[in-house]
Amino acid sequence: YAHEEEAAPRRCSVTLVFRGEGGAETAFCRTVHVATGSSDYRVDGMLVQAEGYQKQLKALGINAKARNFLCFQGDVEAIASKSPKELTALIEEVSGSAELRKDYEAAEGVRKKCEGGLQHAAQKRKMLTSERRQKKDQKEEAERHMGRVEELRDLQVERSLFQMYHAERAIEAEGAELGEINQKVAEVARSHLVTEGEIKERKKVHAKHVKDGIVHEKKVAKKKAEMDKRDPAAVKLKEEIKRAQRKATAAQKEVGHAEEALEKHRTEVRRLEGELEQVGAASEEFEKAIKAGAKGKGKVRIKGNQLEAYNKKKEEAGAKTFTLVRDRDVKERQLRADRERLSGLESKGGEVATREAQLKKLGDEIGQRKAKVEAAIAKTRKELEAAKKEEAVLADKHRKARAQKAGLQKELEVIEGKLKEARADRRENERDAKVAQALADMKRLIPGVHGRVVDLCRPKQRKYNLAVTVAMGKDMDAVVVEDERVARECIRYLREQRVAVMTFLPLSSIRTKPIRESLRQLGGSSRLIVDVIDYEARFEAAVVYACGNTVVCDTTNEARELTFNGEERIKVVSLDGTLIARSGVITGGVTQGMQDKSGRWDDKSVGELKERRAGKLASLVDLGSDHSEQAAEEDARQRAAGLERKLGYLEVDLKSNNTKLDKAEKELKAIAKERERVEPELAEVRTAVEEGAATVEAIAGKIRAVEDKVFAEFSKQVGVRSIREYEEGQLKRAQEEAERRAAYASQLGRLKAQLEFERGRQVEEGVPKANKAAAAAKEALSRLQAEQEAAAAALEGARGELDVLQRDAQDARAKADEVDTEIKELARVGAEQHKKGTALKKEAARREATVEKARNEQLDLWRAARVAQLELPRAAQQPATQDAAAAAGGDEPMEIDGEEDEEEAVPALSYDSLERRLTKALSAKEVARLVDEYSAKIDELERDVEASAPNLKALEQYAGLKEKEKEAVDAFEAARAELSEAGSKFEKIRQQRYELFMGAFSHVSGVIDEIYKMLTTGPNMPTGGTAYLSLEAQDDPFLAGIKYTAMPPTKRFRDMEQLSGGEKTVAALALLFSIHSYKPAPFFVLDEVDAALDNANVGRVARFLREKAAAERGGFQSVVISLKDSFYENANGLVGVYRDAEKRSSSTLTFDLSRFADE
């Protein structure tokens, strides 16, 4: 660095001189101006641009952007911690593929855009092709449709002519004789009136007997109620006596158990005292024997001078056997430890076996107890089930009787109320009677009259009565008839009889809106009004017309929610009569008249009400009283309660046994596992003990041989075969005495503890307590038995009084039954008379209405043909005109409020177009069959016509779509060509980028393992470590990551993050050197890269650099900045840089080491 002035430096520069193979030099200089931060670039003194400067450096293999010639200490750490994506970016910089990244992304964007355009063009072509095919199908369908319409028109004309022809024949053929039939009707009516009078008189007598029976029955019920109050107490007392008996028996058994336990306790105390005395005496005898035998035979004594010789010999033997004794002591300690362990394991094994046997025995006992308890539970459950069934049967019978009585009483009250209302509203009922009579006459005289809507249907539940009434409105009183012809006949009849106006609903022509299924899915309490009404299927059209798509719900708030907050407005009515129309208008405040009108669903005539009242009274008498079953019901209930308690106790016992059994099984499993663990360990320890004992014995044999040799002369002097004979005898006697004393002491302690425990138990107190409890139980039992005898005497007296009252009630019921039989016989006769009269009236009405019916049918057929705009052929001199107004039709039912229109006449028609077989004489069934055949064909054609719904403009649309389809195909082909061109361009750039990247990656991946081995090979590690690179994606590797894996010598595979600092540095250097070897720069600058390396690794790196720098191996120049002397000694030369204060610039010192030979 050079500074021109003594003041603050203004610029600095660095120069790189490159010497080629021919010796030519090129100087690269970069100058940085400190004040502005700008740089100047010069090559051989010539000023050049930065881009040209970099290009000339790159031509020499120096990539400034990738820095393939320079590595700082921080770079090593950064490379060691690089992610796979960052390693990919590094390889891209080195390979030069990064320069194609922008072109790659741009080409990829163009390709994706072309793909979207092609997809759009294909979708448009597909849509137009599909639409053209659809239009073609529609064109063909329109042509077929016109042919079917013409065929349908011809069939309709032929059917109408056929029906009208046979209607004329029916008018000509019918006639009636009504005089004789009307006379018979009058005679039957007179006989029926006489029978009705007799029935009324007998009903009065029957009511008197029923009333008497009710009075007597109330007295019986009162007496039974008094008895019933005693019955539960008696049942309860009986159950308490059974419990007291069981308690007394149990207390007596407890006394026996307490006495038996006391006797066992005393026997055990005596036994323990005797054993304690025996063991104490034996211990004293043993101590005396020891003292007496202190001077036993065979004891060897050593004199004083011999003792001194013994000690010397002992020392001599100890010195010679020191090593053996030490080894023996070690082995003996190990043997003792193994024996202790063996003893513990054997003891544990014994405990495990004992506990296992105990648990198995306990499991068997618990299993037996469980089986007994389960059998008892099964038996008790059967008994409980039988008791509950009996209780349920009795309770159900009792409940049904009470409910039936309550229901009959309530129905009687309702009937009485309705009878009072009927008498109060007699004037209004008389007016309604005229309308009802007129309706009955029309049903009798005019076939096809079914009745009013209110008579033909009814709500499924009473709560819907008011809501259905409000929803139907005036249509509730509309009369349902078969067709319009019947409705006209009824209107004519009403005009002649001067009866009130009525509305008629003809089933054949009434038009209703279809039921919307979505209204059935609204949720909450909402339902379609037609779904809460019962009616016959044939009257469905009339009911649907009256109700429409009205919805019913429980509350007004819910009705508001459905109407105003739903997806669309609907008509809703709530149970309180509030109606919300689709327009949002709310109608509420139901009047008394509306309430009365809603009650008509259940109204009956006064005569029917009286008959119902008489029947209910008779049923009430027949039911009688159910108090006799109440005692049995209570007894069954008590038995069931007792069995339930018993079952509860048994189930608790069973649960306890199951818990114990589960616990025992778990412990058995644990013991089995413990045995499986202990047995191998025990065998292993036994083997160790046997081997240890053999080893100790072998060492002891060697010691004995040495001692025998040392003490041979001495043993002869003292008179023993071996010195051990003396030593072992003394030790054995002392050990035996100690063991005997310990055994006696242990036995005495155990017996004293058992005796103290037995004396501490308070067994004597159990007998008085048991005797006291038994006496109390006997006293309670006696008291309860006395109370039972007193209650039985009082109950017997009440039963006598009850028998007298029951006989009186039975007599009254018998008289009522006799009168009821007479009434039923009279009713049967009256019913037969009514049936006969009705049949005669129907016959007369049928004959009277046949001709009129035929005329109306012909007129209806003519009107239907006009409405359908059918051109029927007229007879000669009849104009074939058609009133245009006849084509207008109404969707509303016929409602007659004024005068009927003038009678319309059917013109004379020509039937020449009909086939001969259709104009011959046919029966009604044959005519109906042929009409059905016509109708079936017409319906089929109508369905085909309605189902086809052709697009008549399809011909025009088809030609236009063909032209649009051609344009779409051209656009698709253009988009495909554009995509092909963009794809080729993209693939070319991708392949170029791939080749550049894979060229660098393949080179680096191929040499990195070799370089890593060179950096990790040493005397102790001749093979070195392993390193390799792997791609995360094979197709486009530059878009994914590169995984770098390094395994130091003698180490298993670990992630890079888990390596030590030195291992990471070596792995990073291997990667750096591998990257540098790909298009290497002529020099390599390493700045303190050895900071994290130990001396061994520093030496390996230095040797690697030195080998690579050798000219004969085509190496490179290495400039290493380091602070470690192990690097210096491997260098070819040293360069020192220092600041020259006088020159105010940097200066260098060099030292050539190549002159010195390597040691």
mmCIF file of N, CA, C and O in Angstrom, residues 12 29-33 36-42 47-50:
data_model
loop_
_atom_site.group_PDB
_atom_site.id
_atom_site.type_symbol
_atom_site.label_atom_id
_atom_site.label_comp_id
_atom_site.label_asym_id
_atom_site.label_seq_id
_atom_site.Cartn_x
_atom_site.Cartn_y
_atom_site.Cartn_z
ATOM 1 N N CYS A 12 -5.430 3.796 -2.207
ATOM 2 C CA CYS A 12 -4.598 2.628 -1.979
ATOM 3 C C CYS A 12 -4.701 1.744 -3.210
ATOM 4 O O CYS A 12 -5.687 1.811 -3.955
ATOM 5 N N CYS A 29 -3.777 -4.198 -11.870
ATOM 6 C CA CYS A 29 -3.718 -3.246 -10.754
ATOM 7 C C CYS A 29 -5.095 -2.638 -10.530
ATOM 8 O O CYS A 29 -5.763 -2.220 -11.480
ATOM 9 N N ARG A 30 -5.495 -2.610 -9.244
ATOM 10 C CA ARG A 30 -6.764 -1.964 -8.866
ATOM 11 C C ARG A 30 -6.454 -0.904 -7.835
ATOM 12 O O ARG A 30 -5.799 -1.162 -6.833
ATOM 13 N N THR A 31 -6.929 0.336 -8.122
ATOM 14 C CA THR A 31 -6.706 1.463 -7.225
ATOM 15 C C THR A 31 -8.045 1.907 -6.670
ATOM 16 O O THR A 31 -9.002 2.105 -7.438
ATOM 17 N N VAL A 32 -8.129 2.097 -5.330
ATOM 18 C CA VAL A 32 -9.357 2.506 -4.650
ATOM 19 C C VAL A 32 -9.158 3.922 -4.140
ATOM 20 O O VAL A 32 -8.192 4.193 -3.414
ATOM 21 N N HIS A 33 -10.027 4.838 -4.507
ATOM 22 C CA HIS A 33 -10.002 6.225 -4.036
ATOM 23 C C HIS A 33 -10.845 6.300 -2.778
ATOM 24 O O HIS A 33 -12.063 6.096 -2.812
ATOM 25 N N THR A 36 -13.919 8.993 -2.541
ATOM 26 C CA THR A 36 -15.145 8.764 -3.327
ATOM 27 C C THR A 36 -15.610 7.327 -3.261
ATOM 28 O O THR A 36 -16.765 7.024 -3.594
ATOM 29 N N GLY A 37 -14.710 6.411 -2.878
ATOM 30 C CA GLY A 37 -15.082 4.998 -2.828
ATOM 31 C C GLY A 37 -15.078 4.337 -4.187
ATOM 32 O O GLY A 37 -15.482 3.184 -4.313
ATOM 33 N N SER A 38 -14.577 5.040 -5.244
ATOM 34 C CA SER A 38 -14.550 4.474 -6.593
ATOM 35 C C SER A 38 -13.234 3.731 -6.811
ATOM 36 O O SER A 38 -12.285 3.872 -6.045
ATOM 37 N N SER A 39 -13.204 2.928 -7.894
ATOM 38 C CA SER A 39 -12.017 2.122 -8.196
ATOM 39 C C SER A 39 -11.602 2.328 -9.643
ATOM 40 O O SER A 39 -12.451 2.549 -10.519
ATOM 41 N N ASP A 40 -10.271 2.231 -9.881
ATOM 42 C CA ASP A 40 -9.711 2.241 -11.225
ATOM 43 C C ASP A 40 -9.101 0.874 -11.492
ATOM 44 O O ASP A 40 -8.507 0.246 -10.589
ATOM 45 N N TYR A 41 -9.253 0.393 -12.726
ATOM 46 C CA TYR A 41 -8.723 -0.912 -13.087
ATOM 47 C C TYR A 41 -7.726 -0.720 -14.241
ATOM 48 O O TYR A 41 -8.042 -0.064 -15.243
ATOM 49 N N ARG A 42 -6.519 -1.310 -14.080
ATOM 50 C CA ARG A 42 -5.476 -1.172 -15.105
ATOM 51 C C ARG A 42 -4.890 -2.557 -15.392
ATOM 52 O O ARG A 42 -4.676 -3.363 -14.464
ATOM 53 N N LEU A 47 -5.710 1.728 -18.612
ATOM 54 C CA LEU A 47 -6.974 1.853 -17.870
ATOM 55 C C LEU A 47 -8.066 1.102 -18.628
ATOM 56 O O LEU A 47 -8.265 1.307 -19.836
ATOM 57 N N VAL A 48 -8.772 0.222 -17.920
ATOM 58 C CA VAL A 48 -9.846 -0.585 -18.535
ATOM 59 C C VAL A 48 -11.089 -0.495 -17.650
ATOM 60 O O VAL A 48 -11.031 -0.068 -16.493
ATOM 61 N N GLN A 49 -12.235 -0.928 -18.239
ATOM 62 C CA GLN A 49 -13.482 -0.987 -17.461
ATOM 63 C C GLN A 49 -13.454 -2.200 -16.539
ATOM 64 O O GLN A 49 -12.717 -3.163 -16.738
ATOM 65 N N ALA A 50 -14.323 -2.147 -15.536
ATOM 66 C CA ALA A 50 -14.376 -3.258 -14.557
ATOM 67 C C ALA A 50 -14.757 -4.563 -15.246
ATOM 68 O O ALA A 50 -14.224 -5.635 -14.936
#
